């Protein structure tokens, strides 16, 4: 379902750019969407992982949204000055960049692979925790 929804979103973006856009750097566009796909997967898996540790009665959307925006702001702050550049290493946005610098954004396949491994591990741990809960039956 995640892949289908992301595919529809990307198709809508391409159609919108073809209809309303003038000139598009398609390699940057593809790199942004591939990096975005792995970031969304990572944050989705992080949300599922967090929910497996929290009580079902608690709303875990706040911490997940905080994780997403907090890591984005950490990356933005790290680019402001050299003294705090180390903050970027905490953020997944540092490794899967969504911003073209001087019109260039390279696809980072090694980091995409690493993000998919971390995503799979988080989902596997969450699934194992789900199986050990009382609600399974």
mmCIF file of N, CA and C in Angstrom:
data_model
loop_
_atom_site.group_PDB
_atom_site.id
_atom_site.type_symbol
_atom_site.label_atom_id
_atom_site.label_comp_id
_atom_site.label_asym_id
_atom_site.label_seq_id
_atom_site.Cartn_x
_atom_site.Cartn_y
_atom_site.Cartn_z
ATOM 1 N N UNK A 1 0.827 -1.190 0.000
ATOM 2 C CA UNK A 1 0.000 0.000 0.000
ATOM 3 C C UNK A 1 0.877 1.262 0.000
ATOM 4 N N UNK A 2 1.945 1.216 0.801
ATOM 5 C CA UNK A 2 2.874 2.351 0.871
ATOM 6 C C UNK A 2 3.465 2.647 -0.505
ATOM 7 N N UNK A 3 3.895 1.615 -1.219
ATOM 8 C CA UNK A 3 4.507 1.793 -2.539
ATOM 9 C C UNK A 3 3.472 2.318 -3.531
ATOM 10 N N UNK A 4 2.244 1.825 -3.449
ATOM 11 C CA UNK A 4 1.186 2.274 -4.359
ATOM 12 C C UNK A 4 0.878 3.752 -4.135
ATOM 13 N N UNK A 5 0.711 4.141 -2.872
ATOM 14 C CA UNK A 5 0.408 5.543 -2.561
ATOM 15 C C UNK A 5 1.557 6.447 -2.990
ATOM 16 N N UNK A 6 2.788 6.035 -2.733
ATOM 17 C CA UNK A 6 3.927 6.866 -3.127
ATOM 18 C C UNK A 6 4.037 6.932 -4.652
ATOM 19 N N UNK A 7 3.734 5.835 -5.335
ATOM 20 C CA UNK A 7 3.747 5.833 -6.795
ATOM 21 C C UNK A 7 2.705 6.773 -7.377
ATOM 22 N N UNK A 8 1.501 6.786 -6.785
ATOM 23 C CA UNK A 8 0.448 7.701 -7.237
ATOM 24 C C UNK A 8 0.870 9.147 -7.007
ATOM 25 N N UNK A 9 1.483 9.408 -5.860
ATOM 26 C CA UNK A 9 1.950 10.764 -5.561
ATOM 27 C C UNK A 9 3.005 11.204 -6.565
ATOM 28 N N UNK A 10 3.913 10.316 -6.900
ATOM 29 C CA UNK A 10 4.978 10.663 -7.844
ATOM 30 C C UNK A 10 4.401 10.867 -9.245
ATOM 31 N N UNK A 11 3.450 10.027 -9.637
ATOM 32 C CA UNK A 11 2.801 10.177 -10.936
ATOM 33 C C UNK A 11 2.059 11.509 -11.018
ATOM 34 N N UNK A 12 1.370 11.880 -9.941
ATOM 35 C CA UNK A 12 0.670 13.169 -9.911
ATOM 36 C C UNK A 12 1.664 14.323 -10.023
ATOM 37 N N UNK A 13 2.821 14.203 -9.382
ATOM 38 C CA UNK A 13 3.841 15.250 -9.473
ATOM 39 C C UNK A 13 4.371 15.366 -10.897
ATOM 40 N N UNK A 14 4.608 14.246 -11.553
ATOM 41 C CA UNK A 14 5.108 14.265 -12.933
ATOM 42 C C UNK A 14 4.070 14.894 -13.856
ATOM 43 N N UNK A 15 2.812 14.487 -13.709
ATOM 44 C CA UNK A 15 1.751 15.049 -14.555
ATOM 45 C C UNK A 15 1.625 16.551 -14.319
ATOM 46 N N UNK A 16 1.658 16.966 -13.057
ATOM 47 C CA UNK A 16 1.584 18.391 -12.745
ATOM 48 C C UNK A 16 2.740 19.171 -13.337
ATOM 49 N N UNK A 17 3.933 18.611 -13.274
ATOM 50 C CA UNK A 17 5.097 19.295 -13.852
ATOM 51 C C UNK A 17 5.009 19.364 -15.371
ATOM 52 N N UNK A 18 4.500 18.303 -15.988
ATOM 53 C CA UNK A 18 4.367 18.310 -17.445
ATOM 54 C C UNK A 18 3.312 19.309 -17.904
ATOM 55 N N UNK A 19 2.254 19.463 -17.107
ATOM 56 C CA UNK A 19 1.189 20.391 -17.490
ATOM 57 C C UNK A 19 1.576 21.836 -17.190
ATOM 58 N N UNK A 20 2.081 22.092 -15.979
ATOM 59 C CA UNK A 20 2.298 23.464 -15.530
ATOM 60 C C UNK A 20 3.764 23.884 -15.494
ATOM 61 N N UNK A 21 4.674 22.938 -15.490
ATOM 62 C CA UNK A 21 6.088 23.270 -15.358
ATOM 63 C C UNK A 21 6.700 23.710 -16.666
ATOM 64 N N UNK A 22 7.801 24.385 -16.553
ATOM 65 C CA UNK A 22 8.511 24.819 -17.747
ATOM 66 C C UNK A 22 9.662 23.867 -18.044
ATOM 67 N N UNK A 23 10.719 23.987 -17.264
ATOM 68 C CA UNK A 23 11.870 23.124 -17.477
ATOM 69 C C UNK A 23 12.195 22.434 -16.163
ATOM 70 N N UNK A 24 12.367 21.114 -16.228
ATOM 71 C CA UNK A 24 12.590 20.322 -15.023
ATOM 72 C C UNK A 24 13.884 19.539 -15.184
ATOM 73 N N UNK A 25 14.710 19.560 -14.166
ATOM 74 C CA UNK A 25 15.897 18.718 -14.127
ATOM 75 C C UNK A 25 15.446 17.355 -13.596
ATOM 76 N N UNK A 26 15.220 16.409 -14.501
ATOM 77 C CA UNK A 26 14.603 15.140 -14.126
ATOM 78 C C UNK A 26 15.497 14.286 -13.240
ATOM 79 N N UNK A 27 16.805 14.426 -13.347
ATOM 80 C CA UNK A 27 17.680 13.639 -12.470
ATOM 81 C C UNK A 27 17.561 14.120 -11.025
ATOM 82 N N UNK A 28 17.450 15.429 -10.825
ATOM 83 C CA UNK A 28 17.242 15.972 -9.477
ATOM 84 C C UNK A 28 15.862 15.563 -8.969
ATOM 85 N N UNK A 29 14.867 15.632 -9.841
ATOM 86 C CA UNK A 29 13.509 15.229 -9.474
ATOM 87 C C UNK A 29 13.476 13.775 -9.009
ATOM 88 N N UNK A 30 14.117 12.905 -9.763
ATOM 89 C CA UNK A 30 14.126 11.482 -9.395
ATOM 90 C C UNK A 30 14.892 11.248 -8.097
ATOM 91 N N UNK A 31 16.031 11.920 -7.934
ATOM 92 C CA UNK A 31 16.808 11.762 -6.697
ATOM 93 C C UNK A 31 15.998 12.223 -5.492
ATOM 94 N N UNK A 32 15.288 13.347 -5.627
ATOM 95 C CA UNK A 32 14.459 13.838 -4.522
ATOM 96 C C UNK A 32 13.371 12.833 -4.175
ATOM 97 N N UNK A 33 12.744 12.254 -5.177
ATOM 98 C CA UNK A 33 11.656 11.318 -4.906
ATOM 99 C C UNK A 33 12.153 9.977 -4.380
ATOM 100 N N UNK A 34 13.275 9.528 -4.854
ATOM 101 C CA UNK A 34 13.831 8.277 -4.319
ATOM 102 C C UNK A 34 14.263 8.482 -2.872
ATOM 103 N N UNK A 35 14.952 9.572 -2.590
ATOM 104 C CA UNK A 35 15.350 9.866 -1.209
ATOM 105 C C UNK A 35 14.115 10.047 -0.327
ATOM 106 N N UNK A 36 13.106 10.742 -0.852
ATOM 107 C CA UNK A 36 11.868 10.935 -0.099
ATOM 108 C C UNK A 36 11.162 9.628 0.194
ATOM 109 N N UNK A 37 11.186 8.706 -0.760
ATOM 110 C CA UNK A 37 10.572 7.392 -0.561
ATOM 111 C C UNK A 37 11.210 6.668 0.618
ATOM 112 N N UNK A 38 12.526 6.658 0.662
ATOM 113 C CA UNK A 38 13.211 5.961 1.756
ATOM 114 C C UNK A 38 13.060 6.695 3.085
ATOM 115 N N UNK A 39 12.971 8.027 3.051
ATOM 116 C CA UNK A 39 12.720 8.775 4.284
ATOM 117 C C UNK A 39 11.320 8.496 4.824
ATOM 118 N N UNK A 40 10.329 8.486 3.943
ATOM 119 C CA UNK A 40 8.962 8.185 4.382
ATOM 120 C C UNK A 40 8.894 6.765 4.933
ATOM 121 N N UNK A 41 9.568 5.832 4.274
ATOM 122 C CA UNK A 41 9.608 4.460 4.786
ATOM 123 C C UNK A 41 10.256 4.378 6.151
ATOM 124 N N UNK A 42 11.364 5.088 6.330
ATOM 125 C CA UNK A 42 12.054 5.087 7.623
ATOM 126 C C UNK A 42 11.170 5.674 8.718
ATOM 127 N N UNK A 43 10.538 6.817 8.438
ATOM 128 C CA UNK A 43 9.707 7.446 9.462
ATOM 129 C C UNK A 43 8.440 6.632 9.736
ATOM 130 N N UNK A 44 7.913 5.965 8.729
ATOM 131 C CA UNK A 44 6.768 5.078 8.955
ATOM 132 C C UNK A 44 7.165 3.922 9.856
ATOM 133 N N UNK A 45 8.299 3.310 9.560
ATOM 134 C CA UNK A 45 8.781 2.207 10.399
ATOM 135 C C UNK A 45 9.100 2.691 11.807
ATOM 136 N N UNK A 46 9.622 3.903 11.933
ATOM 137 C CA UNK A 46 9.891 4.467 13.260
ATOM 138 C C UNK A 46 8.598 4.654 14.041
ATOM 139 N N UNK A 47 7.545 5.098 13.363
ATOM 140 C CA UNK A 47 6.248 5.257 14.015
ATOM 141 C C UNK A 47 5.663 3.934 14.463
ATOM 142 N N UNK A 48 5.771 2.922 13.616
ATOM 143 C CA UNK A 48 5.287 1.585 13.990
ATOM 144 C C UNK A 48 6.106 1.048 15.153
ATOM 145 N N UNK A 49 7.412 1.273 15.112
ATOM 146 C CA UNK A 49 8.295 0.823 16.188
ATOM 147 C C UNK A 49 7.941 1.503 17.505
ATOM 148 N N UNK A 50 7.739 2.822 17.458
ATOM 149 C CA UNK A 50 7.369 3.543 18.679
ATOM 150 C C UNK A 50 6.027 3.065 19.213
ATOM 151 N N UNK A 51 5.081 2.804 18.325
ATOM 152 C CA UNK A 51 3.761 2.368 18.778
ATOM 153 C C UNK A 51 3.807 0.994 19.419
ATOM 154 N N UNK A 52 4.796 0.189 19.061
ATOM 155 C CA UNK A 52 4.889 -1.138 19.671
ATOM 156 C C UNK A 52 5.372 -1.065 21.114
ATOM 157 N N UNK A 53 5.967 0.053 21.503
ATOM 158 C CA UNK A 53 6.436 0.226 22.876
ATOM 159 C C UNK A 53 5.469 1.035 23.736
ATOM 160 N N UNK A 54 4.593 1.804 23.099
ATOM 161 C CA UNK A 54 3.668 2.642 23.850
ATOM 162 C C UNK A 54 2.358 1.904 24.081
ATOM 163 N N UNK A 55 1.628 2.349 25.054
ATOM 164 C CA UNK A 55 0.326 1.773 25.366
ATOM 165 C C UNK A 55 -0.635 2.054 24.211
ATOM 166 N N UNK A 56 -1.520 1.100 23.883
ATOM 167 C CA UNK A 56 -2.490 1.343 22.805
ATOM 168 C C UNK A 56 -3.431 2.511 23.111
ATOM 169 N N UNK A 57 -3.560 2.870 24.378
ATOM 170 C CA UNK A 57 -4.441 3.969 24.760
ATOM 171 C C UNK A 57 -3.803 5.329 24.497
ATOM 172 N N UNK A 58 -2.495 5.359 24.356
ATOM 173 C CA UNK A 58 -1.795 6.621 24.127
ATOM 174 C C UNK A 58 -1.770 6.955 22.640
ATOM 175 N N UNK A 59 -1.836 8.232 22.338
ATOM 176 C CA UNK A 59 -1.715 8.691 20.966
ATOM 177 C C UNK A 59 -0.235 8.929 20.682
ATOM 178 N N UNK A 60 0.324 8.207 19.747
ATOM 179 C CA UNK A 60 1.750 8.313 19.454
ATOM 180 C C UNK A 60 2.032 9.185 18.236
ATOM 181 N N UNK A 61 1.011 9.852 17.701
ATOM 182 C CA UNK A 61 1.233 10.714 16.539
ATOM 183 C C UNK A 61 2.111 11.915 16.886
ATOM 184 N N UNK A 62 1.948 12.458 18.082
ATOM 185 C CA UNK A 62 2.761 13.601 18.495
ATOM 186 C C UNK A 62 4.245 13.293 18.494
ATOM 187 N N UNK A 63 4.659 12.202 19.155
ATOM 188 C CA UNK A 63 6.088 11.869 19.120
ATOM 189 C C UNK A 63 6.615 11.570 17.713
ATOM 190 N N UNK A 64 5.793 10.951 16.864
ATOM 191 C CA UNK A 64 6.246 10.638 15.504
ATOM 192 C C UNK A 64 6.413 11.923 14.692
ATOM 193 N N UNK A 65 5.432 12.816 14.782
ATOM 194 C CA UNK A 65 5.545 14.099 14.078
ATOM 195 C C UNK A 65 6.729 14.893 14.631
ATOM 196 N N UNK A 66 6.933 14.827 15.950
ATOM 197 C CA UNK A 66 8.090 15.481 16.555
ATOM 198 C C UNK A 66 9.397 14.915 16.043
ATOM 199 N N UNK A 67 9.444 13.599 15.852
ATOM 200 C CA UNK A 67 10.645 12.961 15.304
ATOM 201 C C UNK A 67 10.922 13.452 13.888
ATOM 202 N N UNK A 68 9.882 13.529 13.072
ATOM 203 C CA UNK A 68 10.046 13.951 11.682
ATOM 204 C C UNK A 68 10.511 15.403 11.605
ATOM 205 N N UNK A 69 9.763 16.299 12.248
ATOM 206 C CA UNK A 69 10.113 17.718 12.169
ATOM 207 C C UNK A 69 11.369 18.040 12.965
ATOM 208 N N UNK A 70 11.548 17.377 14.094
ATOM 209 C CA UNK A 70 12.754 17.607 14.887
ATOM 210 C C UNK A 70 14.012 17.244 14.130
ATOM 211 N N UNK A 71 13.990 16.099 13.439
ATOM 212 C CA UNK A 71 15.175 15.707 12.679
ATOM 213 C C UNK A 71 15.385 16.622 11.472
ATOM 214 N N UNK A 72 14.283 17.116 10.891
ATOM 215 C CA UNK A 72 14.415 18.067 9.787
ATOM 216 C C UNK A 72 15.061 19.367 10.268
ATOM 217 N N UNK A 73 14.587 19.873 11.414
ATOM 218 C CA UNK A 73 15.151 21.116 11.943
ATOM 219 C C UNK A 73 16.592 20.931 12.402
ATOM 220 N N UNK A 74 16.919 19.768 12.945
ATOM 221 C CA UNK A 74 18.317 19.510 13.306
ATOM 222 C C UNK A 74 19.213 19.603 12.075
ATOM 223 N N UNK A 75 18.744 19.045 10.971
ATOM 224 C CA UNK A 75 19.527 19.115 9.739
ATOM 225 C C UNK A 75 19.630 20.556 9.242
ATOM 226 N N UNK A 76 18.530 21.304 9.306
ATOM 227 C CA UNK A 76 18.553 22.699 8.857
ATOM 228 C C UNK A 76 19.486 23.540 9.728
ATOM 229 N N UNK A 77 19.444 23.329 11.036
ATOM 230 C CA UNK A 77 20.320 24.073 11.945
ATOM 231 C C UNK A 77 21.782 23.710 11.694
ATOM 232 N N UNK A 78 22.038 22.437 11.395
ATOM 233 C CA UNK A 78 23.422 22.005 11.182
ATOM 234 C C UNK A 78 24.045 22.645 9.946
ATOM 235 N N UNK A 79 23.217 23.058 9.000
ATOM 236 C CA UNK A 79 23.744 23.694 7.795
ATOM 237 C C UNK A 79 23.952 25.195 7.967
ATOM 238 N N UNK A 80 23.506 25.752 9.103
ATOM 239 C CA UNK A 80 23.599 27.196 9.310
ATOM 240 C C UNK A 80 25.030 27.650 9.577
ATOM 241 N N UNK A 81 25.763 26.897 10.369
ATOM 242 C CA UNK A 81 27.124 27.295 10.712
ATOM 243 C C UNK A 81 27.971 26.054 10.957
ATOM 244 N N UNK A 82 29.250 26.216 10.828
ATOM 245 C CA UNK A 82 30.178 25.091 10.976
ATOM 246 C C UNK A 82 30.239 24.577 12.412
ATOM 247 N N UNK A 83 30.003 25.454 13.384
ATOM 248 C CA UNK A 83 30.108 25.053 14.791
ATOM 249 C C UNK A 83 29.084 23.998 15.185
ATOM 250 N N UNK A 84 27.929 24.000 14.538
ATOM 251 C CA UNK A 84 26.880 23.034 14.888
ATOM 252 C C UNK A 84 26.635 22.027 13.761
ATOM 253 N N UNK A 85 27.580 21.891 12.867
ATOM 254 C CA UNK A 85 27.395 20.974 11.738
ATOM 255 C C UNK A 85 27.277 19.520 12.180
ATOM 256 N N UNK A 86 27.800 19.205 13.359
ATOM 257 C CA UNK A 86 27.721 17.835 13.875
ATOM 258 C C UNK A 86 26.281 17.421 14.173
ATOM 259 N N UNK A 87 25.376 18.378 14.354
ATOM 260 C CA UNK A 87 23.972 18.042 14.603
ATOM 261 C C UNK A 87 23.343 17.315 13.417
ATOM 262 N N UNK A 88 23.853 17.578 12.228
ATOM 263 C CA UNK A 88 23.309 16.947 11.031
ATOM 264 C C UNK A 88 23.470 15.444 11.018
ATOM 265 N N UNK A 89 24.485 14.942 11.696
ATOM 266 C CA UNK A 89 24.720 13.499 11.702
ATOM 267 C C UNK A 89 23.629 12.740 12.447
ATOM 268 N N UNK A 90 22.852 13.427 13.283
ATOM 269 C CA UNK A 90 21.756 12.798 14.015
ATOM 270 C C UNK A 90 20.534 12.624 13.114
ATOM 271 N N UNK A 91 20.421 13.437 12.094
ATOM 272 C CA UNK A 91 19.225 13.493 11.262
ATOM 273 C C UNK A 91 19.338 12.606 10.023
ATOM 274 N N UNK A 92 18.276 11.853 9.689
ATOM 275 C CA UNK A 92 18.304 11.087 8.434
ATOM 276 C C UNK A 92 18.279 11.987 7.201
ATOM 277 N N UNK A 93 17.810 13.224 7.356
ATOM 278 C CA UNK A 93 17.815 14.162 6.234
ATOM 279 C C UNK A 93 19.237 14.528 5.813
ATOM 280 N N UNK A 94 20.185 14.376 6.700
ATOM 281 C CA UNK A 94 21.587 14.644 6.370
ATOM 282 C C UNK A 94 22.099 13.621 5.359
ATOM 283 N N UNK A 95 21.648 12.399 5.491
ATOM 284 C CA UNK A 95 22.138 11.311 4.643
ATOM 285 C C UNK A 95 21.322 11.169 3.361
ATOM 286 N N UNK A 96 20.032 11.449 3.434
ATOM 287 C CA UNK A 96 19.161 11.394 2.261
ATOM 288 C C UNK A 96 18.661 12.808 1.990
ATOM 289 N N UNK A 97 19.482 13.578 1.338
ATOM 290 C CA UNK A 97 19.209 14.991 1.129
ATOM 291 C C UNK A 97 18.058 15.179 0.151
ATOM 292 N N UNK A 98 17.202 16.153 0.437
ATOM 293 C CA UNK A 98 16.084 16.475 -0.445
ATOM 294 C C UNK A 98 16.263 17.820 -1.137
ATOM 295 N N UNK A 99 17.384 18.465 -0.905
ATOM 296 C CA UNK A 99 17.617 19.804 -1.430
ATOM 297 C C UNK A 99 18.779 19.786 -2.415
ATOM 298 N N UNK A 100 18.521 20.315 -3.608
ATOM 299 C CA UNK A 100 19.585 20.429 -4.607
ATOM 300 C C UNK A 100 20.459 21.631 -4.271
ATOM 301 N N UNK A 101 21.756 21.424 -4.301
ATOM 302 C CA UNK A 101 22.698 22.518 -4.074
ATOM 303 C C UNK A 101 23.326 22.877 -5.414
ATOM 304 N N UNK A 102 23.149 24.131 -5.809
ATOM 305 C CA UNK A 102 23.628 24.617 -7.109
ATOM 306 C C UNK A 102 23.049 23.795 -8.259
ATOM 307 N N UNK A 103 21.807 23.362 -8.116
ATOM 308 C CA UNK A 103 21.129 22.603 -9.156
ATOM 309 C C UNK A 103 21.560 21.158 -9.270
ATOM 310 N N UNK A 104 22.306 20.656 -8.279
ATOM 311 C CA UNK A 104 22.810 19.284 -8.337
ATOM 312 C C UNK A 104 22.343 18.517 -7.106
ATOM 313 N N UNK A 105 21.792 17.339 -7.342
ATOM 314 C CA UNK A 105 21.435 16.420 -6.270
ATOM 315 C C UNK A 105 21.676 15.009 -6.792
ATOM 316 N N UNK A 106 22.661 14.362 -6.225
ATOM 317 C CA UNK A 106 23.027 13.018 -6.661
ATOM 318 C C UNK A 106 22.230 11.980 -5.885
ATOM 319 N N UNK A 107 21.859 10.924 -6.566
ATOM 320 C CA UNK A 107 21.173 9.802 -5.936
ATOM 321 C C UNK A 107 22.189 9.010 -5.123
ATOM 322 N N UNK A 108 21.910 8.826 -3.839
ATOM 323 C CA UNK A 108 22.819 8.139 -2.930
ATOM 324 C C UNK A 108 22.279 6.733 -2.671
ATOM 325 N N UNK A 109 22.660 5.780 -3.507
ATOM 326 C CA UNK A 109 22.116 4.428 -3.418
ATOM 327 C C UNK A 109 22.586 3.679 -2.179
ATOM 328 N N UNK A 110 23.801 3.937 -1.724
ATOM 329 C CA UNK A 110 24.309 3.255 -0.528
ATOM 330 C C UNK A 110 23.489 3.655 0.691
ATOM 331 N N UNK A 111 23.201 4.943 0.822
ATOM 332 C CA UNK A 111 22.392 5.406 1.943
ATOM 333 C C UNK A 111 20.955 4.917 1.812
ATOM 334 N N UNK A 112 20.431 4.847 0.587
ATOM 335 C CA UNK A 112 19.086 4.294 0.386
ATOM 336 C C UNK A 112 19.036 2.842 0.838
ATOM 337 N N UNK A 113 20.071 2.085 0.517
ATOM 338 C CA UNK A 113 20.130 0.697 0.959
ATOM 339 C C UNK A 113 20.201 0.625 2.483
ATOM 340 N N UNK A 114 21.036 1.466 3.086
ATOM 341 C CA UNK A 114 21.141 1.496 4.548
ATOM 342 C C UNK A 114 19.820 1.862 5.201
ATOM 343 N N UNK A 115 19.117 2.838 4.632
ATOM 344 C CA UNK A 115 17.813 3.231 5.179
ATOM 345 C C UNK A 115 16.807 2.099 5.054
ATOM 346 N N UNK A 116 16.859 1.356 3.945
ATOM 347 C CA UNK A 116 15.929 0.234 3.792
ATOM 348 C C UNK A 116 16.251 -0.890 4.769
ATOM 349 N N UNK A 117 17.524 -1.098 5.083
ATOM 350 C CA UNK A 117 17.899 -2.114 6.075
ATOM 351 C C UNK A 117 17.405 -1.702 7.461
ATOM 352 N N UNK A 118 17.626 -0.441 7.828
ATOM 353 C CA UNK A 118 17.151 0.042 9.135
ATOM 354 C C UNK A 118 15.625 -0.032 9.202
ATOM 355 N N UNK A 119 14.949 0.327 8.112
ATOM 356 C CA UNK A 119 13.491 0.242 8.059
ATOM 357 C C UNK A 119 13.025 -1.190 8.250
ATOM 358 N N UNK A 120 13.664 -2.130 7.563
ATOM 359 C CA UNK A 120 13.290 -3.541 7.697
ATOM 360 C C UNK A 120 13.526 -4.046 9.117
ATOM 361 N N UNK A 121 14.629 -3.644 9.729
ATOM 362 C CA UNK A 121 14.916 -4.066 11.112
ATOM 363 C C UNK A 121 13.864 -3.512 12.068
ATOM 364 N N UNK A 122 13.520 -2.232 11.922
ATOM 365 C CA UNK A 122 12.498 -1.637 12.787
ATOM 366 C C UNK A 122 11.155 -2.345 12.626
ATOM 367 N N UNK A 123 10.778 -2.657 11.389
ATOM 368 C CA UNK A 123 9.513 -3.358 11.159
ATOM 369 C C UNK A 123 9.553 -4.778 11.701
ATOM 370 N N UNK A 124 10.687 -5.450 11.576
ATOM 371 C CA UNK A 124 10.813 -6.819 12.088
ATOM 372 C C UNK A 124 10.696 -6.841 13.611
ATOM 373 N N UNK A 125 11.393 -5.914 14.281
ATOM 374 C CA UNK A 125 11.304 -5.838 15.745
ATOM 375 C C UNK A 125 9.868 -5.510 16.164
ATOM 376 N N UNK A 126 9.231 -4.594 15.453
ATOM 377 C CA UNK A 126 7.849 -4.231 15.771
ATOM 378 C C UNK A 126 6.917 -5.418 15.592
ATOM 379 N N UNK A 127 7.132 -6.182 14.530
ATOM 380 C CA UNK A 127 6.305 -7.364 14.283
ATOM 381 C C UNK A 127 6.500 -8.404 15.379
ATOM 382 N N UNK A 128 7.743 -8.627 15.786
ATOM 383 C CA UNK A 128 8.012 -9.584 16.869
ATOM 384 C C UNK A 128 7.360 -9.126 18.168
ATOM 385 N N UNK A 129 7.408 -7.833 18.451
ATOM 386 C CA UNK A 129 6.750 -7.313 19.659
ATOM 387 C C UNK A 129 5.238 -7.462 19.549
ATOM 388 N N UNK A 130 4.698 -7.266 18.355
ATOM 389 C CA UNK A 130 3.261 -7.430 18.141
ATOM 390 C C UNK A 130 2.833 -8.870 18.417
ATOM 391 N N UNK A 131 3.629 -9.815 17.956
ATOM 392 C CA UNK A 131 3.285 -11.223 18.173
ATOM 393 C C UNK A 131 3.306 -11.600 19.649
ATOM 394 N N UNK A 132 4.112 -10.917 20.438
ATOM 395 C CA UNK A 132 4.212 -11.252 21.857
ATOM 396 C C UNK A 132 3.161 -10.537 22.708
ATOM 397 N N UNK A 133 2.372 -9.668 22.118
ATOM 398 C CA UNK A 133 1.345 -8.945 22.873
ATOM 399 C C UNK A 133 0.103 -9.806 23.042
ATOM 400 N N UNK A 134 -0.734 -9.411 23.983
ATOM 401 C CA UNK A 134 -1.953 -10.147 24.294
ATOM 402 C C UNK A 134 -2.997 -10.072 23.193
ATOM 403 N N UNK A 135 -2.970 -9.031 22.364
ATOM 404 C CA UNK A 135 -4.029 -8.833 21.382
ATOM 405 C C UNK A 135 -3.949 -9.808 20.215
ATOM 406 N N UNK A 136 -2.859 -10.540 20.096
ATOM 407 C CA UNK A 136 -2.711 -11.481 18.989
ATOM 408 C C UNK A 136 -3.684 -12.640 19.152
ATOM 409 N N UNK A 137 -3.871 -13.104 20.333
ATOM 410 C CA UNK A 137 -4.805 -14.208 20.574
ATOM 411 C C UNK A 137 -4.038 -15.398 20.933
#
